[in-house]
Coordinates of N, CA and C in Angstrom, one line a residue:
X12 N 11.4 38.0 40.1 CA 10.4 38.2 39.0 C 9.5 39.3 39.4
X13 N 8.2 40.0 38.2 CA 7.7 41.3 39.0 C 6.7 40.0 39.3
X14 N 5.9 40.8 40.4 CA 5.1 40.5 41.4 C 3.7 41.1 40.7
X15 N 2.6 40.7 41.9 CA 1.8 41.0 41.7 C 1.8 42.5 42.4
X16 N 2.9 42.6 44.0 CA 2.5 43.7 44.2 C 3.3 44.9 43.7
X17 N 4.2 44.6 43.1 CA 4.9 45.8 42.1 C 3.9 46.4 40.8
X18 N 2.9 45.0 39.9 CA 2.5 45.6 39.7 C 1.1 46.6 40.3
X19 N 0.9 46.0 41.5 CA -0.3 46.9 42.1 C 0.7 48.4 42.5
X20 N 1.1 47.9 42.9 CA 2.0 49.8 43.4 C 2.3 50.8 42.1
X21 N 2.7 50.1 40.7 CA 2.6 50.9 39.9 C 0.9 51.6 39.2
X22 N 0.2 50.5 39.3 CA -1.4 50.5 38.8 C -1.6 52.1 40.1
X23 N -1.5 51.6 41.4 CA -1.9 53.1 41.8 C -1.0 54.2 41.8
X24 N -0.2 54.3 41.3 CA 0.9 55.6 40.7 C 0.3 56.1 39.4
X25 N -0.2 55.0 38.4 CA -0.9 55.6 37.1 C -2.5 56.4 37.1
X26 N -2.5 55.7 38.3 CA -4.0 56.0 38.9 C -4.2 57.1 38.9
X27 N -3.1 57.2 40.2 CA -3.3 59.0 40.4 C -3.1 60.0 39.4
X28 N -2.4 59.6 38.1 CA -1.7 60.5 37.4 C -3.1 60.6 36.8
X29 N -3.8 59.4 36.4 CA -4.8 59.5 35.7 C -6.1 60.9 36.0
X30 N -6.6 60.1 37.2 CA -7.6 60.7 38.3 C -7.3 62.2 38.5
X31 N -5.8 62.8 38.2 CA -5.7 64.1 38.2 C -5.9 65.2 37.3
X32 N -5.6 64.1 36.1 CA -5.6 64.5 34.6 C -7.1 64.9 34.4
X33 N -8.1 63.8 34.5 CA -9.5 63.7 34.3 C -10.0 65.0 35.0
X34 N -9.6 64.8 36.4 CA -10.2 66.4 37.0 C -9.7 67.8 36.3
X35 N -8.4 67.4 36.1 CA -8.6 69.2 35.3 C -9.1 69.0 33.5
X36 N -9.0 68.1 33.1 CA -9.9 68.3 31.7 C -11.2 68.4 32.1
X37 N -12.2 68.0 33.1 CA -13.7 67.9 33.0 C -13.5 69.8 34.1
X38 N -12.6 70.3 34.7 CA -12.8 71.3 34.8 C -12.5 72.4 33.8
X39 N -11.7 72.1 33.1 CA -11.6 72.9 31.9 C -12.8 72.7 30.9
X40 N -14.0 71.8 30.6 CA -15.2 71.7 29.8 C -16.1 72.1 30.8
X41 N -16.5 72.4 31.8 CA -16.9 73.4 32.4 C -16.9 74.9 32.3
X42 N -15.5 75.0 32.5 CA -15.2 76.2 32.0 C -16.1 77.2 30.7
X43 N -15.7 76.2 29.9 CA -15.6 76.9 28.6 C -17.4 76.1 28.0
X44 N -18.1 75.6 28.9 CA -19.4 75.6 28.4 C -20.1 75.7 27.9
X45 N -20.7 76.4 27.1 CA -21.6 77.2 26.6 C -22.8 76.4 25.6
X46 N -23.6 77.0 25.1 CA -24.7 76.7 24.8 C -24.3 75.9 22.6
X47 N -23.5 76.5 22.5 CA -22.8 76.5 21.3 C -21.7 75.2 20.8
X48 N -22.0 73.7 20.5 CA -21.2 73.2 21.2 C -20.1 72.9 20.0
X49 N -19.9 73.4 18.5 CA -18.9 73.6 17.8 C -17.9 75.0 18.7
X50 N -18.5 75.7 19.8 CA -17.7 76.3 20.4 C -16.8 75.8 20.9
X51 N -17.4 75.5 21.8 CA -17.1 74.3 23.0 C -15.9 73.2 22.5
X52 N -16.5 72.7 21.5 CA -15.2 71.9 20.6 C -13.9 72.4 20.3
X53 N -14.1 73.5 19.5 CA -13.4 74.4 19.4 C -12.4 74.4 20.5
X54 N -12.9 75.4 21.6 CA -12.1 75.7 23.3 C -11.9 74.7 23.3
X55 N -11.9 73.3 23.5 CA -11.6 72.2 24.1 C -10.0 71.7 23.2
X56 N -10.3 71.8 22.0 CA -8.7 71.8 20.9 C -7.9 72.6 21.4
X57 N -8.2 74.0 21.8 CA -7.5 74.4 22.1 C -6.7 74.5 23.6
X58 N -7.6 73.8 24.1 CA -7.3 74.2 25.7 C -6.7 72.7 26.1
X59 N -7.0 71.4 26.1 CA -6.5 70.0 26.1 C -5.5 70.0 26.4
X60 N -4.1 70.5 25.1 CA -3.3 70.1 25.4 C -2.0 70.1 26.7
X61 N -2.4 71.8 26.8 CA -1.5 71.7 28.1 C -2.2 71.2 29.6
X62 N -3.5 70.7 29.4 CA -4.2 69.8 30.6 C -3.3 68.5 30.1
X63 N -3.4 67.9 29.1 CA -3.3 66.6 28.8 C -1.5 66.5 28.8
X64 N -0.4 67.4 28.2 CA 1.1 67.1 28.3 C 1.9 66.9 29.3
X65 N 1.2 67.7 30.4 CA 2.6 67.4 31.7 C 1.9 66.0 31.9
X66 N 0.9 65.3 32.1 CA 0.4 64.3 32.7 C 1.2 63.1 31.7
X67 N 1.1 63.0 30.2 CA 1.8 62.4 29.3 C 2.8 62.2 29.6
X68 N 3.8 63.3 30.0 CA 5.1 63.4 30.2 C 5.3 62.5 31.4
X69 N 4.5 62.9 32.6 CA 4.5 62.0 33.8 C 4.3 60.9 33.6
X70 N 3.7 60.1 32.8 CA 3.2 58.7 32.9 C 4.4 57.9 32.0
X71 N 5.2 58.7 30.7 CA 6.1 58.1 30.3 C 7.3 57.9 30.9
X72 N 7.5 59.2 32.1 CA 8.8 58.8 32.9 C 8.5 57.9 33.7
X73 N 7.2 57.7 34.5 CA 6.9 56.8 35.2 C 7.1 55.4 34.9
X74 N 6.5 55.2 33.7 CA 6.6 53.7 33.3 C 8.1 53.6 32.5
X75 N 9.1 54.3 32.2 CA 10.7 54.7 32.2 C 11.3 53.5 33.7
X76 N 11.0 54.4 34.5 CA 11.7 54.4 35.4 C 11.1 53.3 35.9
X77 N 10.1 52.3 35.8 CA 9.5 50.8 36.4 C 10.2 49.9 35.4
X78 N 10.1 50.4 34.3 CA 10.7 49.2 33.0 C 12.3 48.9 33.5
X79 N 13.0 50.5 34.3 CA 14.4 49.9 34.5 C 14.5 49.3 35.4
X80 N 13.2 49.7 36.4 CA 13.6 48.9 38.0 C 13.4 47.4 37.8
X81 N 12.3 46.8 37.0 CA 11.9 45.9 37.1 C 13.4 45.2 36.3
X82 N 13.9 46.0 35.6 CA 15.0 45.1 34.1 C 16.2 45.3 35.1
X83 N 16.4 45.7 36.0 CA 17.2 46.0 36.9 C 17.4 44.7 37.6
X84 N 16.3 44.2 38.1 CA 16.0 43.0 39.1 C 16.4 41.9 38.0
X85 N 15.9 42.1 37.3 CA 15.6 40.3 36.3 C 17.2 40.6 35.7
X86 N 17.6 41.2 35.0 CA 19.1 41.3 33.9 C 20.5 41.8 34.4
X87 N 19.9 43.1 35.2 CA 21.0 43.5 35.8 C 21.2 45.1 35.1
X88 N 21.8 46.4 35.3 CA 22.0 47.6 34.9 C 22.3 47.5 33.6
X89 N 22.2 49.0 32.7 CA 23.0 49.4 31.6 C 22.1 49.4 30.4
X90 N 20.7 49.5 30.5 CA 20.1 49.5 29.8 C 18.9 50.9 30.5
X91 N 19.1 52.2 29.5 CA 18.3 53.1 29.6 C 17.0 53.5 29.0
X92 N 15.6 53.0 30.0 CA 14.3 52.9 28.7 C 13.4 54.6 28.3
X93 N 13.6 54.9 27.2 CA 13.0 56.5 26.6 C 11.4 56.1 27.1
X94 N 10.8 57.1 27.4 CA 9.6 57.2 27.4 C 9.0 58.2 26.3
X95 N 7.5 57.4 26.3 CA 7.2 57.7 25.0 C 6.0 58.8 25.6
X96 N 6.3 59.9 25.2 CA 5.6 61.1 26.1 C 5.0 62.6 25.5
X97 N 5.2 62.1 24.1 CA 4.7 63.2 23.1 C 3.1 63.0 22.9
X98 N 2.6 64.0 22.4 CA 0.8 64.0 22.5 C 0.8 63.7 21.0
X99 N 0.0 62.0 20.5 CA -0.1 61.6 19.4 C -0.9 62.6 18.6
X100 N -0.3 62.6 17.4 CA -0.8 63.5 16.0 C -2.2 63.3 16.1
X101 N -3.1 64.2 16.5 CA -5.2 63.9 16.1 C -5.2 63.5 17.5
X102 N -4.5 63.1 18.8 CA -5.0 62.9 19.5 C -6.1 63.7 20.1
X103 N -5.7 65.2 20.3 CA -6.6 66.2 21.3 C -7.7 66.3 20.4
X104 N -8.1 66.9 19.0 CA -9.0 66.9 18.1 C -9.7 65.7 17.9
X105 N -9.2 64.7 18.5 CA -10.0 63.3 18.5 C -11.1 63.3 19.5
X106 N -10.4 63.4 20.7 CA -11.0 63.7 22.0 C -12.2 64.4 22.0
X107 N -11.5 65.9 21.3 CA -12.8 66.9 21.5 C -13.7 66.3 20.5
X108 N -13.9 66.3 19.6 CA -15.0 65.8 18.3 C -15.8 64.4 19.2
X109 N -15.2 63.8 20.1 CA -16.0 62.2 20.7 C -17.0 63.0 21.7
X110 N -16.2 63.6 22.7 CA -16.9 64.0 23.8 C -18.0 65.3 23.7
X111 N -17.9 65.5 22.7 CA -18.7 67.1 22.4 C -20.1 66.2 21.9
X112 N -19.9 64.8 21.9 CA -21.1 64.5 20.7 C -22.5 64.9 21.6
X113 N -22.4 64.6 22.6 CA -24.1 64.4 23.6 C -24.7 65.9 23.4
X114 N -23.7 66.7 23.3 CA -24.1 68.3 22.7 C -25.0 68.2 21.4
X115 N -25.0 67.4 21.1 CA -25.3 67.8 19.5 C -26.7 66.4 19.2
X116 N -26.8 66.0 20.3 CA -27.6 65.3 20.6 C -27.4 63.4 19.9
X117 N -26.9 63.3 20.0 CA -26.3 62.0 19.4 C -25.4 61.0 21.6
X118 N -26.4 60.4 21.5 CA -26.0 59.1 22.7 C -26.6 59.6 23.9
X119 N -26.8 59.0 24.9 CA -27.0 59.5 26.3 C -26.0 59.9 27.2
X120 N -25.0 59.2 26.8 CA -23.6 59.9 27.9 C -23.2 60.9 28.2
X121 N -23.0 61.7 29.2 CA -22.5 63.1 29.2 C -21.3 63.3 28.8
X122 N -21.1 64.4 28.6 CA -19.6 65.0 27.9 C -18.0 64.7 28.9
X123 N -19.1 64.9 30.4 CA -17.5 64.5 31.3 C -17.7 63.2 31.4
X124 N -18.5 62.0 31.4 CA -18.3 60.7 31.4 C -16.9 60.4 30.0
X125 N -17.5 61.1 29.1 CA -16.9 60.6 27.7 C -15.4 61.5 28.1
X126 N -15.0 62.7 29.1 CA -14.2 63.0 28.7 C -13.4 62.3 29.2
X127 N -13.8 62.1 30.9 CA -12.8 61.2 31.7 C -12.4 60.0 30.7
X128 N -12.9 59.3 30.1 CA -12.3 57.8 29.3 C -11.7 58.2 28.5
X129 N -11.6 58.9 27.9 CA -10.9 59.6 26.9 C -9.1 60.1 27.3
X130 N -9.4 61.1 28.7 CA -8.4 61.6 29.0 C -7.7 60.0 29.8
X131 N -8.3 59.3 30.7 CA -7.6 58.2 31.0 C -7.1 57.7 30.3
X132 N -7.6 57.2 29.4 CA -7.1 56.4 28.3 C -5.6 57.1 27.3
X133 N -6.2 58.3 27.4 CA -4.4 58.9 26.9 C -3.5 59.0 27.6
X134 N -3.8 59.6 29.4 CA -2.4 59.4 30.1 C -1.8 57.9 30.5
X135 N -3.2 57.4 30.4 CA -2.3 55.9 30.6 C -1.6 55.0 29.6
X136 N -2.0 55.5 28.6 CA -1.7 55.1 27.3 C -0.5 55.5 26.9
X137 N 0.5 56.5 27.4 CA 1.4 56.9 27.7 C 2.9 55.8 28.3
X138 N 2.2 55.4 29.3 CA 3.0 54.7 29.9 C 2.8 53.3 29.2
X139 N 1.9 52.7 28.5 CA 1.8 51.4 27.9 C 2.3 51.7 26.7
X140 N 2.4 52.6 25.8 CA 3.4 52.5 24.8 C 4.7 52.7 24.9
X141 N 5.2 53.3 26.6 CA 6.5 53.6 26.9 C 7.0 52.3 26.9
X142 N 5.9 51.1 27.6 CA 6.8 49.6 27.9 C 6.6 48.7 26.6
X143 N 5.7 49.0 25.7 CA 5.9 48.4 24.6 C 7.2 48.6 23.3
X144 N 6.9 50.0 23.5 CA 8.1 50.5 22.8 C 10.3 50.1 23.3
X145 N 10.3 50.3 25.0 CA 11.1 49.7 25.3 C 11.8 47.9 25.0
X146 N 10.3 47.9 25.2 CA 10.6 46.0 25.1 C 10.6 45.4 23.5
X147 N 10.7 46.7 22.9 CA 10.9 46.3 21.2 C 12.4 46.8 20.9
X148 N 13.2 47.5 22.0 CA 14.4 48.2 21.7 C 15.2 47.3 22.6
X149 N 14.9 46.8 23.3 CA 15.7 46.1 24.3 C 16.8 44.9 24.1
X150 N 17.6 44.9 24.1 CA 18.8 43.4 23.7 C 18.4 42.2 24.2
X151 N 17.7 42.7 25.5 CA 17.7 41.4 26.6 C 16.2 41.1 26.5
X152 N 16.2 40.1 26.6 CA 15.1 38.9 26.1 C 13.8 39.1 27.1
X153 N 12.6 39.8 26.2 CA 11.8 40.2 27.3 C 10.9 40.5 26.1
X154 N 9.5 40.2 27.0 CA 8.1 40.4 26.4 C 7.5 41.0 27.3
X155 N 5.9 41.2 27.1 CA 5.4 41.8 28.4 C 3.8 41.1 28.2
X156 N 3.1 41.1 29.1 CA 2.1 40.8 29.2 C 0.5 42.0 29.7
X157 N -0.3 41.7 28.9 CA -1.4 42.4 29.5 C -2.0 41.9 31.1
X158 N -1.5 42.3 31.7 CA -2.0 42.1 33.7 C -3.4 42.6 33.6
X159 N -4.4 42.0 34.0 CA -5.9 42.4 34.1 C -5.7 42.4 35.6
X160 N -6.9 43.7 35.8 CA -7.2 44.1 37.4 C -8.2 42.8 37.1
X161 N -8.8 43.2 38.6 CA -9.7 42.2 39.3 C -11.0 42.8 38.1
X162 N -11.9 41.4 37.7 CA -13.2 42.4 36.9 C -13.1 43.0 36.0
X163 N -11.8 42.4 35.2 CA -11.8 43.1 34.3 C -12.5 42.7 32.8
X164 N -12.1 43.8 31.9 CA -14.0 43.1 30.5 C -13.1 42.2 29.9
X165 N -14.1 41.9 29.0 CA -14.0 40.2 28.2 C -13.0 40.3 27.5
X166 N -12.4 42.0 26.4 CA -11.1 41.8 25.2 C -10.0 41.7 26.3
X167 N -10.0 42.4 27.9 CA -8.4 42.8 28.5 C -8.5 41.4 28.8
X168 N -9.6 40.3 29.2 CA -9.3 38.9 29.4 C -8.5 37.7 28.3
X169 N -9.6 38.2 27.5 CA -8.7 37.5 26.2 C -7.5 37.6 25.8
X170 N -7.0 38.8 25.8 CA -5.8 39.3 25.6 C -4.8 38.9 27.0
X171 N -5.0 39.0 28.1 CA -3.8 38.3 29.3 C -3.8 36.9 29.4
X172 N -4.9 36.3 28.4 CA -5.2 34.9 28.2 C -3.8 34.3 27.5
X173 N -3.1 35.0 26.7 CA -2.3 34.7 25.9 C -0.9 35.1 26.9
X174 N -1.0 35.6 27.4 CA 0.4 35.4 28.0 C 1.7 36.7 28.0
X175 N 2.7 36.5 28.4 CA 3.5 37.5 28.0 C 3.9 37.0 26.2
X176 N 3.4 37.7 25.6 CA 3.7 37.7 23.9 C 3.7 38.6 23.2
X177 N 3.3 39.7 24.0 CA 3.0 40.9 23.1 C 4.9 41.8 23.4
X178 N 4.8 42.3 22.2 CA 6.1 42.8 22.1 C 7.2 42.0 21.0
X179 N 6.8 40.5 20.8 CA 7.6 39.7 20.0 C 7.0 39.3 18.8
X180 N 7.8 38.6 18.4 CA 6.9 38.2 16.8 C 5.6 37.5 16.9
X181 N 5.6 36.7 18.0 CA 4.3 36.0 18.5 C 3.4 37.2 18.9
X182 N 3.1 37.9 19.0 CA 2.5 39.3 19.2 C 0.9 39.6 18.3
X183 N -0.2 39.5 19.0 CA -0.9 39.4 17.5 C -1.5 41.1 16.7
X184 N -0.4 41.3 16.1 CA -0.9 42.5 15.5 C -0.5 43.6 16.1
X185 N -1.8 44.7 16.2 CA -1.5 45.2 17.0 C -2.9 45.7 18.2
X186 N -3.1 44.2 18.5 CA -3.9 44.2 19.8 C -3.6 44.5 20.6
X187 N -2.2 44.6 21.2 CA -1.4 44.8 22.3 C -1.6 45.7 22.6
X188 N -1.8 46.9 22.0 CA -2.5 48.4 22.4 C -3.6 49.0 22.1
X189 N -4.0 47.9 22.3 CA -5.8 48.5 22.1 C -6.6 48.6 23.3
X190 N -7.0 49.7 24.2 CA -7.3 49.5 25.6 C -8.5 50.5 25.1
X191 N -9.4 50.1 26.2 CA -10.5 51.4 26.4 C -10.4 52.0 27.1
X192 N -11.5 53.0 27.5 CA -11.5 54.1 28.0 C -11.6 53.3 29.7
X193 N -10.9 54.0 30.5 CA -11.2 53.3 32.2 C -10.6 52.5 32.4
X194 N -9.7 51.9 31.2 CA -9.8 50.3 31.3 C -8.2 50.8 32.5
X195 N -7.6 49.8 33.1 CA -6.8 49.8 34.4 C -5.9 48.4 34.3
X196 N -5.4 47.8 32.9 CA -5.1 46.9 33.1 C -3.7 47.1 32.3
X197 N -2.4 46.5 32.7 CA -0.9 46.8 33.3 C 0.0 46.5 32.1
X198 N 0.5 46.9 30.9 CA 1.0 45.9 30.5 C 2.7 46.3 31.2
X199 N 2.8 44.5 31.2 CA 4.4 44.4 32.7 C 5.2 43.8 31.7
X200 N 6.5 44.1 31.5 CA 7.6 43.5 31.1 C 7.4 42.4 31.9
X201 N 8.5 41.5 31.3 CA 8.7 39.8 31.6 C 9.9 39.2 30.5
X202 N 10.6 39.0 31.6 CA 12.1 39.0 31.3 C 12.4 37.2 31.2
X203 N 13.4 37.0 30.7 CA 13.6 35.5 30.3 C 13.3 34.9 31.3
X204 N 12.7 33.8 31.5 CA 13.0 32.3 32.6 C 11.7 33.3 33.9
X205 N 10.8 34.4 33.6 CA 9.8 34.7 34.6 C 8.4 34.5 33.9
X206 N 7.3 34.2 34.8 CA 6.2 33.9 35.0 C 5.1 35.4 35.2
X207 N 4.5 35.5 34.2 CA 3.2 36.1 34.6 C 2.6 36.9 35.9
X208 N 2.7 37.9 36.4 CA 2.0 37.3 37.9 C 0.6 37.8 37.9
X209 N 0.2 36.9 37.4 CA -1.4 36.9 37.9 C -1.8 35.3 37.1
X210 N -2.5 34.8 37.7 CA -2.9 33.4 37.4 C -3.8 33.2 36.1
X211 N -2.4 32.7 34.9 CA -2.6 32.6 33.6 C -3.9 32.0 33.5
X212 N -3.6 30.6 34.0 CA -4.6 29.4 33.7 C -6.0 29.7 33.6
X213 N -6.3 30.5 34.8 CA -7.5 31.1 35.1 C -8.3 31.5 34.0
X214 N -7.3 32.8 33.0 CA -7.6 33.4 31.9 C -7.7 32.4 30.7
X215 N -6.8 31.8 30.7 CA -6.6 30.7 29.7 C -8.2 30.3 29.9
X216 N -9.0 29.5 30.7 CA -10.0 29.1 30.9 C -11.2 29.6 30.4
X217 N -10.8 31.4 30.9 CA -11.8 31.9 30.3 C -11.9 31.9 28.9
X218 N -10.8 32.1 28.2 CA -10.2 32.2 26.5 C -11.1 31.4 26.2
X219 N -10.8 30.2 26.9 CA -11.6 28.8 26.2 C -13.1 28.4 26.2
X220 N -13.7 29.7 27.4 CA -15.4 29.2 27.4 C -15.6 30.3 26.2
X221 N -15.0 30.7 25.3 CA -15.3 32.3 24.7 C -15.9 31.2 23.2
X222 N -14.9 30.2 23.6 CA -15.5 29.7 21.6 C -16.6 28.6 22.0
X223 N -17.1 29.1 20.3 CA -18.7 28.2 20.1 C -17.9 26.9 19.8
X224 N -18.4 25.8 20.6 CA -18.3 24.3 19.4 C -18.5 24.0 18.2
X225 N -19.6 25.2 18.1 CA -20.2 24.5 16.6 C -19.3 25.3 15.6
X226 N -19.3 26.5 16.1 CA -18.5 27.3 14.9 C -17.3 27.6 14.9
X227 N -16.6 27.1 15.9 CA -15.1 27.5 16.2 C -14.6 28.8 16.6
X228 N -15.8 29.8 16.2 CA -15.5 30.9 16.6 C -15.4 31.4 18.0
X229 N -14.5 32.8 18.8 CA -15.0 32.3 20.0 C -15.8 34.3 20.2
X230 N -16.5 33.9 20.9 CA -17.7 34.8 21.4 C -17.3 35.5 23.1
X231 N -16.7 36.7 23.1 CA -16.6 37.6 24.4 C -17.7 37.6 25.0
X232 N -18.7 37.3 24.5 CA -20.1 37.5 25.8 C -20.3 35.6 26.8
X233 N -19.3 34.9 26.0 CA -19.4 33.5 26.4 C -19.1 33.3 28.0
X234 N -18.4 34.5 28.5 CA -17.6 34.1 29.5 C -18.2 35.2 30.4
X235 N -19.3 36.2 30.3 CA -19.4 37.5 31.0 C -20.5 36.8 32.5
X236 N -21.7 36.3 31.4 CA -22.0 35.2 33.2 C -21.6 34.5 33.8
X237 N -20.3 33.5 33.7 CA -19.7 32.6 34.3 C -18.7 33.2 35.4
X238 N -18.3 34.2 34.5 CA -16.9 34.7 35.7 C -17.4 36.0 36.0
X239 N -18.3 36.6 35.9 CA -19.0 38.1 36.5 C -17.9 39.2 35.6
X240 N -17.8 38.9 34.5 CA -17.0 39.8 33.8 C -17.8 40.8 33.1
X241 N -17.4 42.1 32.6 CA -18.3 42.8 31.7 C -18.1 42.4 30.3

């Protein structure tokens, strides 16, 4: 079954891809700085992509090549997983238009705080659409689950609260790929007759301090003092 430490060895393989990416986009908005920040915007559409594509490209063969090892172990060979490694339509022009905003005087956050979440969030996001997308092409009976790091916030808890489900009809929506910026949490294939590896119940627990009694609704801030979660 995958492990907990297969998935820690892949978490720091994404890591790095991540952490490398971030450095040269927040050195490329350096670069191109200036006082003018529809400039700035501007240079940044233009300049992103080839910071942001080889790293894309790396994170989809990366999470490629874990989806077979791991499908490898659980089913057995003969099944080849595509990575999904193209730069989504509005992605770069999305980026720049978020991260340019403190220029223009709108929030307190700086431009490289917003850029790094931004650029994380796409190279890693790379590799989490690569195993979502596999595990929807796959013959062999497999879902995957959202793996939360240690500390992780209250939606990545809710969501690994449920279990490996994402990928199947049980799937809710499309929550499955909704992550934030920084966020570091795994989604792992999970093959017939395997378990989770990170301790469901725990989550489950949290799921359950989230809802009000009175209103049945359940409340993400219910669970952030009990378990030191954000």
């Amino acid at each position: 079954m995958t492990t907990a430490a297969q998935v820690a060895r892949f978490r720091v393989a994404t890591d790095a891809l991540t952490l490398a990416a971030t450095g040269e986009a927040v050195a490329l908005f350096r670069e191109v700085s200036q006082p003018n920040p529809v400039a700035v915007r501007k240079a940044l559409i233009k300049g992103l992509p080839a910071v942001l594509q080889p790293y894309i490209t790396a994170s989809g063969e990366l999470s490629a090549v874990w989806y077979e090892d791991l499908r490898r172990e659980a089913v057995g060979p003969g099944f080849y997983a595509k990575p999904v490694d193209a730069l989504p339509a509005g992605l770069v022009s999305g980026i720049a238009r978020h991260v340019v905003s403190p220029l223009f005087g709108q929030g307190t956050a700086t431009v490289a705080s917003l850029l790094a979440g931004s650029v994380q969030k796409a190279v890693a996001g790379a590799g989490r659409s690569t195993i979502d997308s596999n595990v929807r092409r796959d013959r062999a009976k497999v879902t995957y689950a959202r793996t939360p790091r240690a500390g992780c916030c209250a939606w990545c808890a809710m969501l690994a609260s449920r279990g490996a489900v994402y990928g199947s009809s049980e799937s809710a929506g499309g929550e499955a790929l909704k992550y934030h910026g920084l966020c570091r949490c795994t989604a792992t294939p999970i093959f017939d007759g395997q378990t989770v590896p990170y301790d469901l119940a725990k989550y489950e627990e949290m799921y359950a301090a989230m809802r009000d009694p009175e209103t049945g609704t359940h409340d993400l801030s219910n669970i952030r003092s009990k378990y030191g979660i954000r």
